[in-house]
Short mmCIF file of C-alpha atoms in Angstrom, two decimals:
data_model
loop_
_atom_site.label_atom_id
_atom_site.label_comp_id
_atom_site.label_asym_id
_atom_site.label_seq_id
_atom_site.Cartn_x
_atom_site.Cartn_y
_atom_site.Cartn_z
CA MET A 1 11.99 41.02 -52.72
CA LYS A 2 9.04 38.57 -51.99
CA HIS A 3 11.46 35.87 -51.73
CA ILE A 4 13.78 37.49 -49.17
CA PHE A 5 10.40 38.23 -47.27
CA LYS A 6 9.90 34.67 -47.11
CA ILE A 7 13.19 33.82 -46.07
CA LEU A 8 12.57 36.24 -43.26
CA ILE A 9 9.74 35.09 -42.15
CA VAL A 10 11.07 31.55 -41.78
CA VAL A 11 14.08 32.65 -39.87
CA LEU A 12 11.83 34.77 -37.30
CA LEU A 13 9.31 31.51 -36.86
CA VAL A 14 12.66 29.31 -36.39
CA PHE A 15 13.96 31.78 -33.78
CA ALA A 16 10.60 32.02 -31.95
CA CYS A 17 10.26 28.52 -31.78
CA LYS A 18 13.56 27.88 -30.41
CA ASN A 19 13.16 30.57 -27.97
CA ASN A 20 9.80 29.17 -26.83
CA GLU A 21 11.86 25.71 -26.27
CA GLU A 22 14.48 27.57 -24.28
CA VAL A 23 11.55 29.14 -22.23
CA LYS A 24 9.87 25.99 -21.47
CA THR A 25 13.36 23.94 -20.72
CA THR A 26 13.79 26.76 -18.21
CA GLU A 27 10.43 26.42 -16.61
CA SER A 28 10.94 22.58 -16.42
CA GLU A 29 14.31 23.16 -14.89
CA SER A 30 12.81 25.69 -12.58
CA LYS A 31 10.28 22.70 -11.20
CA ALA A 32 13.11 20.16 -10.82
CA PHE A 33 13.55 18.81 -7.52
CA GLU A 34 16.98 18.74 -5.74
CA ALA A 35 18.17 16.32 -3.31
CA ASN A 36 17.50 17.99 0.14
CA TRP A 37 14.55 18.52 2.31
CA GLU A 38 14.02 22.01 1.19
CA SER A 39 13.40 21.34 -2.32
CA LEU A 40 11.67 18.26 -1.72
CA ALA A 41 9.06 19.95 0.68
CA ASN A 42 7.61 21.88 -2.47
CA HIS A 43 6.34 18.58 -3.88
CA LYS A 44 2.38 17.96 -3.12
CA ALA A 45 2.16 15.20 -0.98
CA ASP A 46 -1.41 13.95 -1.47
CA PRO A 47 -2.60 14.76 -5.14
CA GLU A 48 -6.18 14.66 -5.58
CA TRP A 49 -6.22 11.36 -7.23
CA PHE A 50 -5.06 9.41 -4.58
CA HIS A 51 -7.24 11.32 -2.13
CA ASP A 52 -10.24 9.92 -4.35
CA SER A 53 -8.85 6.52 -5.01
CA LYS A 54 -9.56 5.16 -1.52
CA LEU A 55 -8.61 1.55 -1.77
CA GLY A 56 -5.41 -0.35 -3.32
CA ILE A 57 -4.05 -3.74 -3.51
CA TYR A 58 -0.59 -5.17 -3.20
CA PHE A 59 0.83 -8.70 -2.45
CA HIS A 60 3.41 -10.36 -0.27
CA TRP A 61 4.55 -12.83 -2.77
CA GLY A 62 8.14 -14.36 -3.05
CA VAL A 63 10.93 -16.50 -2.03
CA TYR A 64 9.39 -17.09 1.27
CA SER A 65 5.87 -18.11 -0.16
CA VAL A 66 7.81 -21.60 -0.89
CA PRO A 67 8.17 -22.81 2.62
CA ALA A 68 5.10 -20.90 3.68
CA TYR A 69 5.55 -21.41 7.31
CA GLY A 70 5.22 -18.97 10.00
CA SER A 71 5.42 -16.03 7.76
CA GLU A 72 7.13 -13.98 5.34
CA TRP A 73 9.87 -13.32 8.13
CA TYR A 74 10.77 -17.18 7.37
CA PRO A 75 14.32 -16.30 6.49
CA TYR A 76 14.67 -13.79 9.59
CA ARG A 77 13.84 -16.57 11.86
CA LEU A 78 15.29 -19.68 10.03
CA TYR A 79 18.98 -18.60 11.03
CA ARG A 80 18.31 -17.47 14.50
CA VAL A 81 18.16 -21.14 15.40
CA ASN A 82 18.69 -20.77 19.32
CA GLU A 83 15.45 -17.95 19.54
CA TYR A 84 13.10 -19.84 16.85
CA PRO A 85 14.09 -23.58 16.84
CA ASP A 86 10.59 -24.83 15.43
CA TYR A 87 11.87 -22.85 12.15
CA LYS A 88 15.10 -24.94 12.11
CA GLU A 89 13.34 -28.10 12.75
CA TYR A 90 10.66 -27.35 10.04
CA HIS A 91 13.45 -26.52 7.54
CA GLU A 92 15.65 -29.73 8.17
CA LYS A 93 12.68 -31.91 8.21
CA ASN A 94 11.28 -30.75 4.86
CA TYR A 95 14.43 -29.32 2.84
CA GLY A 96 17.80 -30.49 4.58
CA LYS A 97 20.46 -29.56 6.76
CA LEU A 98 20.48 -26.00 7.41
CA GLU A 99 24.48 -25.58 6.66
CA GLU A 100 23.81 -27.49 3.31
CA PHE A 101 20.21 -26.20 1.92
CA GLY A 102 19.78 -22.54 2.77
CA TYR A 103 17.15 -19.96 2.01
CA HIS A 104 18.50 -19.06 -1.37
CA ASP A 105 18.27 -22.62 -2.09
CA PHE A 106 14.14 -22.00 -2.12
CA ILE A 107 14.68 -19.66 -5.19
CA PRO A 108 14.42 -22.73 -7.82
CA MET A 109 11.30 -23.57 -6.21
CA PHE A 110 9.60 -20.36 -6.74
CA LYS A 111 8.26 -20.99 -10.19
CA ALA A 112 5.23 -18.95 -10.17
CA GLU A 113 3.90 -20.95 -13.04
CA LYS A 114 0.53 -20.22 -12.75
CA PHE A 115 1.04 -16.48 -12.34
CA ASP A 116 -1.31 -14.71 -14.92
CA ALA A 117 -0.58 -10.90 -14.39
CA GLU A 118 -3.80 -10.11 -16.81
CA ASN A 119 -6.19 -12.12 -14.50
CA TRP A 120 -4.81 -10.61 -11.42
CA ALA A 121 -5.25 -7.38 -12.81
CA ASP A 122 -8.79 -8.18 -13.55
CA LEU A 123 -9.38 -9.39 -9.89
CA PHE A 124 -7.95 -6.00 -8.63
CA LYS A 125 -10.32 -4.11 -10.67
CA ALA A 126 -13.03 -6.00 -9.85
CA ALA A 127 -12.28 -5.96 -6.02
CA GLY A 128 -12.69 -1.76 -6.49
CA ALA A 129 -9.22 -1.16 -6.22
CA LYS A 130 -7.86 2.14 -8.03
CA PHE A 131 -4.12 1.44 -7.66
CA ALA A 132 -2.29 -1.81 -7.24
CA GLY A 133 1.37 -3.37 -7.34
CA PRO A 134 3.84 -5.81 -5.92
CA VAL A 135 6.14 -6.15 -2.95
CA ALA A 136 9.01 -5.28 -5.20
CA GLN A 137 11.68 -6.34 -2.73
CA HIS A 138 11.19 -7.41 0.63
CA HIS A 139 13.65 -7.72 3.39
CA ASP A 140 15.13 -10.82 1.85
CA GLY A 141 17.19 -9.41 -1.03
CA PHE A 142 15.02 -11.02 -3.81
CA ALA A 143 14.05 -8.65 -6.43
CA MET A 144 10.55 -9.21 -8.04
CA TRP A 145 11.45 -7.21 -11.50
CA ASP A 146 14.06 -7.69 -14.31
CA SER A 147 17.21 -6.07 -12.66
CA GLU A 148 20.54 -5.19 -14.17
CA LEU A 149 21.84 -4.50 -10.42
CA ASN A 150 20.38 -7.30 -8.29
CA PRO A 151 21.59 -11.09 -9.74
CA TRP A 152 18.76 -12.16 -7.23
CA ASN A 153 15.98 -11.44 -9.70
CA SER A 154 12.49 -12.74 -10.81
CA ALA A 155 13.33 -12.45 -14.50
CA ASP A 156 16.85 -14.62 -14.32
CA MET A 157 15.99 -17.07 -11.60
CA GLY A 158 12.88 -18.79 -10.23
CA PRO A 159 9.88 -17.77 -11.87
CA LYS A 160 12.24 -16.43 -14.97
CA LYS A 161 9.35 -13.74 -15.65
CA ASP A 162 9.30 -9.90 -15.13
CA ILE A 163 6.64 -10.13 -12.24
CA THR A 164 6.68 -6.25 -11.85
CA GLY A 165 6.88 -5.33 -15.26
CA GLU A 166 3.99 -7.55 -16.11
CA ILE A 167 1.38 -6.45 -13.45
CA LEU A 168 2.20 -2.86 -13.99
CA THR A 169 1.81 -3.26 -17.65
CA ALA A 170 -1.81 -5.04 -17.00
CA LEU A 171 -2.91 -2.58 -14.40
CA LYS A 172 -2.01 0.30 -16.33
CA LYS A 173 -4.17 -1.16 -19.28
CA ARG A 174 -7.01 -1.00 -17.07
CA GLY A 175 -6.77 2.38 -16.10
CA LEU A 176 -5.31 1.67 -12.61
CA LYS A 177 -2.63 3.69 -10.97
CA THR A 178 0.42 1.81 -9.72
CA MET A 179 2.77 1.23 -6.97
CA THR A 180 5.82 -0.62 -5.78
CA SER A 181 6.99 -1.56 -2.30
CA PHE A 182 10.36 -1.66 -0.89
CA HIS A 183 11.38 -3.24 2.48
CA HIS A 184 15.02 -3.87 1.83
CA ALA A 185 16.52 -1.29 3.61
CA ARG A 186 16.87 -3.92 6.59
CA LEU A 187 18.57 -6.47 4.58
CA ARG A 188 22.18 -5.48 5.56
CA GLN A 189 23.97 -7.53 8.07
CA ARG A 190 25.07 -4.94 10.47
CA HIS A 191 27.09 -6.88 13.19
CA GLU A 192 29.18 -9.02 11.17
CA GLY A 193 32.37 -8.08 13.24
CA ASP A 194 30.54 -8.74 16.54
CA SER A 195 29.90 -12.46 17.31
CA THR A 196 27.24 -11.38 20.38
CA LYS A 197 25.00 -9.47 17.85
CA TRP A 198 24.92 -11.50 15.01
CA ASP A 199 21.39 -12.42 15.57
CA THR A 200 19.97 -8.98 16.76
CA TYR A 201 17.06 -7.55 15.66
CA ASN A 202 17.87 -4.73 13.03
CA SER A 203 19.71 -7.35 10.46
CA HIS A 204 17.19 -9.35 8.79
CA PHE A 205 19.67 -12.47 8.05
CA ALA A 206 21.64 -13.51 10.91
CA TYR A 207 25.69 -13.72 10.56
CA HIS A 208 27.06 -16.96 10.99
CA PRO A 209 30.18 -18.64 9.69
CA ASP A 210 28.45 -21.96 9.15
CA PHE A 211 25.48 -20.74 6.96
CA PRO A 212 25.80 -19.07 3.67
CA THR A 213 24.86 -15.88 5.05
CA SER A 214 28.45 -15.58 5.78
CA ALA A 215 29.55 -16.64 2.11
CA GLU A 216 32.32 -14.86 0.59
CA ASP A 217 30.82 -15.55 -2.65
CA ALA A 218 30.01 -11.87 -4.57
CA ASP A 219 26.70 -12.83 -5.54
CA LEU A 220 25.69 -14.38 -1.85
CA LYS A 221 26.89 -11.27 -0.31
CA LYS A 222 24.41 -9.26 -2.30
CA PHE A 223 21.57 -11.38 -1.47
CA TYR A 224 22.19 -12.08 2.25
CA GLY A 225 22.88 -8.32 2.57
CA ASN A 226 26.88 -8.92 3.75
CA MET A 227 28.25 -5.72 2.79
CA PRO A 228 30.01 -2.74 4.13
CA GLN A 229 27.05 0.14 4.86
CA LYS A 230 28.44 2.65 2.35
CA GLU A 231 28.05 0.04 -0.39
CA PHE A 232 24.97 -1.11 0.81
CA ASP A 233 23.21 2.40 1.30
CA GLN A 234 24.04 2.71 -3.03
CA TYR A 235 22.82 -0.61 -3.69
CA TRP A 236 19.49 0.38 -1.93
CA LEU A 237 19.16 3.29 -3.71
CA ASP A 238 20.22 2.05 -7.21
CA GLN A 239 17.46 -0.68 -7.12
CA VAL A 240 14.99 1.80 -6.26
CA ASN A 241 15.88 3.98 -9.13
CA GLU A 242 15.85 1.29 -11.54
CA VAL A 243 12.66 0.52 -10.85
CA VAL A 244 11.50 3.89 -11.09
CA ASP A 245 13.22 4.26 -14.33
CA LYS A 246 12.19 0.92 -16.23
CA TYR A 247 8.57 1.05 -15.01
CA SER A 248 7.61 4.56 -13.93
CA PRO A 249 5.08 3.38 -10.96
CA ASP A 250 2.96 6.21 -9.53
CA MET A 251 3.77 5.31 -5.84
CA LEU A 252 6.51 4.53 -3.87
CA TRP A 253 5.46 2.56 -0.69
CA TYR A 254 8.17 1.90 2.34
CA ASP A 255 7.89 -0.47 5.06
CA VAL A 256 10.21 1.05 7.81
CA TRP A 257 13.74 1.09 8.26
CA LEU A 258 14.88 3.85 6.40
CA ASN A 259 16.67 5.22 9.63
CA HIS A 260 18.93 2.56 8.37
CA VAL A 261 20.22 4.16 4.88
CA ALA A 262 22.16 7.19 4.68
CA GLU A 263 19.83 10.54 4.75
CA ASP A 264 21.45 11.65 1.43
CA LYS A 265 20.61 8.49 -0.32
CA ILE A 266 16.99 9.13 0.72
CA GLN A 267 17.07 12.38 -0.74
CA GLU A 268 18.40 11.27 -3.97
CA MET A 269 15.84 8.33 -3.94
CA SER A 270 12.93 11.07 -3.34
CA ALA A 271 14.31 13.60 -5.89
CA HIS A 272 14.88 10.82 -8.77
CA PHE A 273 11.36 9.87 -8.27
CA LEU A 274 9.41 13.12 -8.25
CA ASN A 275 11.55 14.26 -10.95
CA ASN A 276 10.74 11.13 -13.02
CA GLY A 277 6.99 12.00 -12.51
CA LEU A 278 7.35 15.60 -13.93
CA LYS A 279 9.09 14.01 -16.99
CA THR A 280 6.14 11.50 -17.44
CA GLY A 281 3.50 13.95 -16.31
CA GLN A 282 2.54 11.85 -13.37
CA GLU A 283 1.73 12.84 -9.88
CA PRO A 284 3.63 10.99 -7.86
CA VAL A 285 3.05 9.79 -3.98
CA LEU A 286 5.84 8.74 -1.41
CA ILE A 287 4.43 6.61 1.53
CA ALA A 288 6.22 6.05 4.46
CA LYS A 289 5.95 4.88 8.23
CA HIS A 290 6.58 6.66 11.49
CA ASP A 291 9.32 9.49 10.72
CA ASP A 292 10.89 7.82 8.05
CA LEU A 293 10.16 10.48 5.42
CA PRO A 294 9.19 14.25 6.07
CA LYS A 295 5.47 14.70 6.65
CA ASN A 296 5.37 17.57 4.16
CA MET A 297 6.53 15.60 0.96
CA SER A 298 5.15 12.27 1.96
CA VAL A 299 2.00 10.34 3.15
CA LEU A 300 1.89 8.53 6.27
CA ASP A 301 1.11 4.89 6.61
CA ILE A 302 -0.42 3.04 9.58
CA GLU A 303 0.38 -0.58 9.39
CA GLN A 304 -2.32 -2.78 10.83
CA GLY A 305 -4.40 0.13 12.41
CA GLY A 306 -6.09 3.52 11.78
CA LYS A 307 -6.66 6.99 12.69
CA LYS A 308 -8.47 7.25 16.30
CA ASP A 309 -10.22 10.55 14.74
CA VAL A 310 -10.89 12.50 11.58
CA SER A 311 -7.33 13.62 10.47
CA GLU A 312 -6.83 16.86 8.41
CA LYS A 313 -4.40 15.21 6.05
CA VAL A 314 -4.87 12.05 4.29
CA TRP A 315 -3.17 9.10 5.56
CA MET A 316 -3.01 5.33 4.48
CA THR A 317 -3.06 2.15 6.50
CA ASP A 318 -1.95 -1.28 5.08
CA ILE A 319 -3.91 -4.34 6.35
CA THR A 320 -3.94 -7.98 5.04
CA VAL A 321 -6.81 -10.02 4.51
CA SER A 322 -5.46 -12.81 6.85
CA ASP A 323 -6.84 -12.90 10.35
CA LYS A 324 -3.60 -14.09 12.04
CA GLY A 325 0.07 -13.38 11.73
CA SER A 326 1.23 -13.79 8.28
CA TRP A 327 1.40 -11.33 5.28
CA CYS A 328 2.45 -13.93 2.76
CA TYR A 329 0.72 -17.27 1.95
CA THR A 330 1.01 -19.80 4.88
CA HIS A 331 -0.33 -23.58 5.22
CA GLY A 332 -3.55 -23.51 6.86
CA GLN A 333 -3.82 -19.70 6.55
CA VAL A 334 -7.17 -18.12 8.21
CA TYR A 335 -8.65 -15.18 6.66
CA LYS A 336 -10.93 -12.40 7.71
CA SER A 337 -14.57 -12.36 7.90
CA PRO A 338 -15.94 -10.07 4.73
CA GLU A 339 -17.73 -8.11 7.48
CA LEU A 340 -14.87 -7.47 9.56
CA LEU A 341 -12.59 -6.51 6.67
CA LEU A 342 -15.34 -3.90 5.31
CA ARG A 343 -16.36 -2.51 8.30
CA ASN A 344 -12.74 -1.46 9.50
CA MET A 345 -12.21 -0.07 6.13
CA ILE A 346 -15.23 2.07 6.23
CA ASP A 347 -13.89 3.29 9.46
CA VAL A 348 -10.56 4.49 7.63
CA TRP A 349 -12.39 6.09 4.90
CA SER A 350 -14.67 8.15 7.36
CA LYS A 351 -11.28 9.52 8.84
CA ASN A 352 -9.73 10.55 5.84
CA GLY A 353 -7.65 7.50 5.07
CA VAL A 354 -7.11 5.05 2.24
CA VAL A 355 -6.38 1.59 2.41
CA LEU A 356 -3.85 -0.47 1.15
CA LEU A 357 -5.07 -4.08 1.34
CA ASN A 358 -2.86 -7.07 1.18
CA ILE A 359 -3.12 -10.27 -0.37
CA SER A 360 -1.14 -13.63 -0.17
CA PRO A 361 -0.69 -15.49 -3.73
CA MET A 362 0.76 -19.04 -3.30
CA ALA A 363 4.31 -19.94 -4.47
CA ASP A 364 2.91 -21.15 -8.05
CA GLY A 365 1.07 -17.92 -8.37
CA THR A 366 -2.41 -19.13 -7.52
CA ILE A 367 -4.57 -16.25 -5.57
CA ASN A 368 -6.80 -18.98 -3.54
CA LYS A 369 -10.79 -18.99 -3.49
CA GLU A 370 -11.07 -17.64 -0.14
CA GLN A 371 -9.06 -14.39 -0.93
CA ARG A 372 -10.78 -14.03 -4.48
CA GLU A 373 -14.11 -14.50 -2.88
CA LEU A 374 -13.12 -11.68 -0.12
CA LEU A 375 -12.10 -9.18 -2.79
CA THR A 376 -15.15 -9.78 -5.02
CA GLY A 377 -17.45 -9.52 -1.93
CA VAL A 378 -15.91 -5.85 -1.20
CA GLY A 379 -15.87 -5.14 -5.19
CA SER A 380 -19.42 -6.19 -5.20
CA TRP A 381 -20.43 -3.79 -2.35
CA LEU A 382 -18.27 -0.87 -3.66
CA ASP A 383 -20.26 -1.56 -7.18
CA THR A 384 -23.59 -0.65 -5.24
CA TYR A 385 -22.13 1.74 -2.61
CA GLY A 386 -18.90 3.22 -4.08
CA GLU A 387 -20.53 6.90 -4.42
CA SER A 388 -20.27 7.16 -0.71
CA VAL A 389 -16.72 6.07 -0.74
CA TYR A 390 -14.59 7.05 -4.08
CA GLY A 391 -13.76 10.73 -4.15
CA THR A 392 -15.56 11.73 -0.93
CA ARG A 393 -14.21 13.68 2.09
CA PRO A 394 -14.60 13.08 5.72
CA PHE A 395 -17.18 14.79 7.67
CA HIS A 396 -16.38 17.13 10.71
CA ILE A 397 -17.15 14.01 13.05
CA TYR A 398 -16.27 10.33 11.93
CA GLY A 399 -19.39 9.18 13.55
CA PHE A 400 -20.30 7.30 16.78
CA GLY A 401 -21.04 4.26 18.15
CA HIS A 402 -20.84 1.22 20.77
CA ALA A 403 -17.80 -0.53 19.20
CA LYS A 404 -14.59 -1.02 21.71
CA ALA A 405 -11.20 0.03 19.41
CA ALA A 406 -8.27 -1.48 21.04
CA ASP A 407 -4.98 0.03 20.17
CA GLY A 408 -2.85 -1.12 17.23
CA ALA A 409 0.22 -2.57 17.43
CA HIS A 410 2.21 -0.19 15.22
CA GLY A 411 -0.24 3.00 16.28
CA GLY A 412 -3.52 4.26 16.01
CA GLN A 413 -6.31 1.68 16.69
CA SER A 414 -6.71 -2.18 15.72
CA ALA A 415 -7.77 -2.82 12.24
CA LYS A 416 -10.06 -5.70 13.60
CA VAL A 417 -12.70 -3.82 15.56
CA LYS A 418 -15.94 -5.62 15.88
CA TYR A 419 -18.49 -3.12 14.33
CA SER A 420 -22.18 -3.74 14.17
CA ALA A 421 -25.49 -1.76 13.24
CA ASP A 422 -25.26 0.22 16.17
CA ASP A 423 -22.03 1.90 14.97
CA ILE A 424 -22.13 4.89 12.39
CA ARG A 425 -19.70 6.48 9.84
CA PHE A 426 -20.00 9.24 7.83
CA THR A 427 -18.46 10.73 4.76
CA THR A 428 -19.31 13.84 2.35
CA SER A 429 -19.55 14.53 -1.28
CA LYS A 430 -16.63 17.25 -2.51
CA ASP A 431 -19.44 19.77 -3.11
CA LYS A 432 -20.89 19.11 0.30
CA LYS A 433 -24.41 18.41 -1.13
CA SER A 434 -24.45 14.97 -0.07
CA LEU A 435 -24.13 13.27 3.57
CA TYR A 436 -23.29 9.75 3.38
CA VAL A 437 -24.38 7.63 6.73
CA PHE A 438 -22.85 4.15 7.19
CA LEU A 439 -24.36 1.53 9.24
CA LEU A 440 -21.69 -0.82 10.13
CA GLY A 441 -24.21 -4.20 10.06
CA LYS A 442 -27.43 -4.87 8.94
CA PRO A 443 -30.25 -3.06 11.14
CA GLU A 444 -33.84 -4.51 11.74
CA PRO A 445 -36.35 -3.01 9.55
CA GLY A 446 -38.62 -0.15 11.55
CA THR A 447 -35.36 0.52 13.60
CA ILE A 448 -34.88 4.57 14.14
CA ILE A 449 -31.67 5.88 13.71
CA ASN A 450 -30.92 8.63 15.56
CA LEU A 451 -28.01 10.58 14.48
CA GLY A 452 -28.03 13.18 17.18
CA LYS A 453 -25.41 15.99 17.06
CA LEU A 454 -24.22 16.56 13.76
CA ASN A 455 -22.68 19.99 14.17
CA ASN A 456 -20.03 21.10 16.51
CA ILE A 457 -22.14 24.02 17.47
CA GLY A 458 -25.63 23.13 16.67
CA TYR A 459 -27.36 20.33 15.77
CA GLY A 460 -27.39 19.69 12.16
CA PRO A 461 -25.48 19.73 8.91
CA ALA A 462 -24.22 23.23 7.36
CA THR A 463 -27.11 23.49 5.35
CA PRO A 464 -30.78 21.86 5.56
CA VAL A 465 -31.70 18.31 4.64
CA LYS A 466 -33.97 17.80 1.61
CA ARG A 467 -34.46 14.39 2.05
CA VAL A 468 -33.10 10.79 2.77
CA VAL A 469 -32.66 8.04 0.65
CA GLU A 470 -31.00 4.36 0.82
CA LEU A 471 -28.37 4.26 -1.42
CA LYS A 472 -28.80 1.08 -3.19
CA SER A 473 -32.54 1.32 -4.26
CA GLY A 474 -32.75 5.05 -4.22
CA LYS A 475 -36.02 5.00 -2.05
CA GLU A 476 -36.76 8.04 -0.11
CA VAL A 477 -37.11 6.89 3.49
CA GLU A 478 -38.93 8.52 6.39
CA TRP A 479 -36.93 10.82 8.32
CA GLU A 480 -37.22 13.92 10.85
CA ARG A 481 -35.48 16.89 12.15
CA THR A 482 -35.89 18.20 15.37
CA GLU A 483 -33.78 21.09 17.07
CA ARG A 484 -31.57 18.72 18.75
CA SER A 485 -31.18 15.99 16.17
CA HIS A 486 -32.05 14.16 12.68
CA SER A 487 -33.21 10.80 12.71
CA PHE A 488 -34.52 8.28 9.89
CA ILE A 489 -36.46 5.01 9.86
CA ILE A 490 -34.87 1.84 8.39
CA PRO A 491 -37.84 0.82 5.56
CA GLU A 492 -39.29 -2.32 5.52
CA ASP A 493 -39.35 -2.83 1.78
CA VAL A 494 -35.67 -2.44 0.88
CA GLU A 495 -33.02 -5.18 0.54
CA LEU A 496 -30.30 -4.74 3.12
CA SER A 497 -26.76 -5.89 2.80
CA GLY A 498 -25.34 -7.88 5.70
CA LEU A 499 -22.13 -6.24 5.23
CA ALA A 500 -22.92 -2.39 5.75
CA ASN A 501 -25.57 -0.13 4.49
CA VAL A 502 -25.46 3.66 3.33
CA PHE A 503 -28.04 6.24 3.81
CA LYS A 504 -27.85 9.53 1.61
CA MET A 505 -28.65 12.88 3.07
CA GLU A 506 -29.48 15.30 0.57
CA LEU A 507 -28.45 18.77 1.31
CA GLU A 508 -29.78 22.13 0.22
#
């Protein structure tokens, strides 16, 4: 009898476990995203980790880094010989006739022999980045990962390395979130049948029978985007899905032109990525520009610019370390000053934004001294003042000051505003017990900083101020509250930063 009773218990336990597995499967299936906008709208676009992160790094690095001339749009301009004759002249002077040496012939020269994923990941972490990753594919058709779909990839050609796999693995080891950016939606040649439109803007490579852009070779057709729209749409989707399946990045970031890809493929991509996040336990983020993805399931990115006021929703800007023109490395590249770079980043953070900072490695995989110093300079500042940045939220006003912000080329305001110590920005701690006051420069000791109106109705924060401290030293500073303002005095005996300074108002 006891034996039968034991068997019965085992049967009941097996049944219960099976039933529990079925329930879990049903719950999992009920959470799965379908490839339509209604289902995708259930995705939380901006998880807490992303909102807290504030800074990420990516890099424009690829075949275009070999000529290092003009910009990463070298292949676009190269074949538009009438509009950009200087590119053809440069190319033929250095590499030979355009009919004989095409853009794809640069690939064996892109060796990346000095690329060191571990070193790069250390640098990104030292810079204060909380996420990072590569431009997985730019407009030029070259995949920076080990692809079974795209024959033109970094594992089989050029570097003979899985660039994406190596850098994402190194980043994950250091606790950073990962991203991959995709720009290949504009790759397809859209006017191959109309010679009057061969070199129009919306096709990255200009179709022309004298150049390899019109070659009939099956592989070259893929590289130069010379394929029918339906075939291209599937090719676009399959490559993104391949990266998601192989590397599970936390973020997918898109440059514009998604409107050139069939809507159902955009939906399939989104559902596949979000469902992969459910499977891996990640909280994935989709980022796009303009109206390329619905705002209820993605984060808006503003290229080289920023919001003009505090945003209710978290947003992103992508900016680059170079001061003029190019996102990729070019000969004689000039870089932003540390002051210009960091102060504009603080403005973004004060308005509920996240910064995606681009760097420009050389073709051999060198990140030069100037860029490394910029990154470590930002990282050093964040080591000291990071409490006022990471995990913070915007105050109800972003700040005030005298700097004049020009309009950005792609929306919002410019990312190159010249701020000074007369310009003030704010952030707050999540618990609202601290208000951080940024001075975008180095004020003179003894200067009275008058914060004026800090509340939309009255003249103070929501709760009274207990004390004010200089954040680096923790030294309490002299401050005053009147009926109409708060002010504090820059102390004589603290070491101030030449980049930006932060004072913490501790609230009751």
